[in-house]
XYZ file of C-alpha atoms in Angstrom:
67
model
C 0.000 0.000 0.000
C 0.842 3.647 0.046
C 3.293 4.988 2.593
C 1.815 8.522 2.623
C -1.607 10.134 2.438
C -2.981 13.556 3.134
C -5.672 16.180 2.834
C -6.388 19.139 0.575
C -8.561 22.201 1.089
C -9.782 23.607 -2.194
C -12.379 25.844 -3.753
C -15.390 24.135 -5.280
C -15.526 24.200 -9.077
C -17.869 22.980 -11.808
C -15.928 19.734 -12.252
C -14.605 17.329 -9.647
C -11.051 18.028 -8.436
C -10.530 21.190 -10.476
C -10.832 23.963 -7.874
C -7.823 25.985 -6.783
C -5.980 24.508 -3.798
C -5.766 26.562 -0.626
C -3.850 24.121 1.593
C -2.426 20.619 1.660
C -0.935 18.444 4.373
C 0.747 15.055 4.054
C 1.154 12.398 6.701
C 2.728 8.925 6.775
C 0.538 5.847 7.065
C 1.695 3.674 9.956
C 2.464 0.077 9.069
C 0.154 -1.166 11.844
C -2.324 1.712 11.630
C -5.975 0.768 11.249
C -8.493 2.473 8.964
C -10.233 3.975 11.999
C -7.003 5.410 13.368
C -6.020 6.888 10.019
C -9.514 8.271 9.420
C -9.506 10.018 12.808
C -6.041 11.471 12.206
C -6.978 12.728 8.732
C -10.200 14.241 10.088
C -8.200 16.206 12.646
C -5.596 17.220 10.081
C -8.334 18.375 7.704
C -10.199 20.334 10.382
C -7.000 22.116 11.407
C -6.249 22.962 7.766
C -9.762 24.329 7.157
C -9.535 26.480 10.292
C -6.181 27.897 9.160
C -7.528 28.591 5.652
C -10.550 30.437 7.064
C -8.251 32.670 9.116
C -5.974 33.269 6.107
C -8.917 34.200 3.888
C -10.373 36.491 6.563
C -7.160 38.520 6.749
C -6.534 38.458 2.997
C -3.585 36.088 3.218
C -5.063 33.124 1.329
C -2.966 32.153 -1.666
C -4.903 29.689 -3.841
C -2.932 27.831 -6.495
C -4.235 26.091 -9.590
C -4.234 22.309 -9.684
């Protein structure tokens, strides 16, 4: 399987996976890690990224980049 996974925060667009990316975060997948453990960790990572993006956008610091 894959050794790494991660999350992305992006703008919605007309087509799937085409919106500009506002943030990404990668994390290793533990060799003994269960789906539930990974899911919980990614949920936390994603929530933290969304919170940071909201703050950045509120202060005009968001820097979206095209996919």
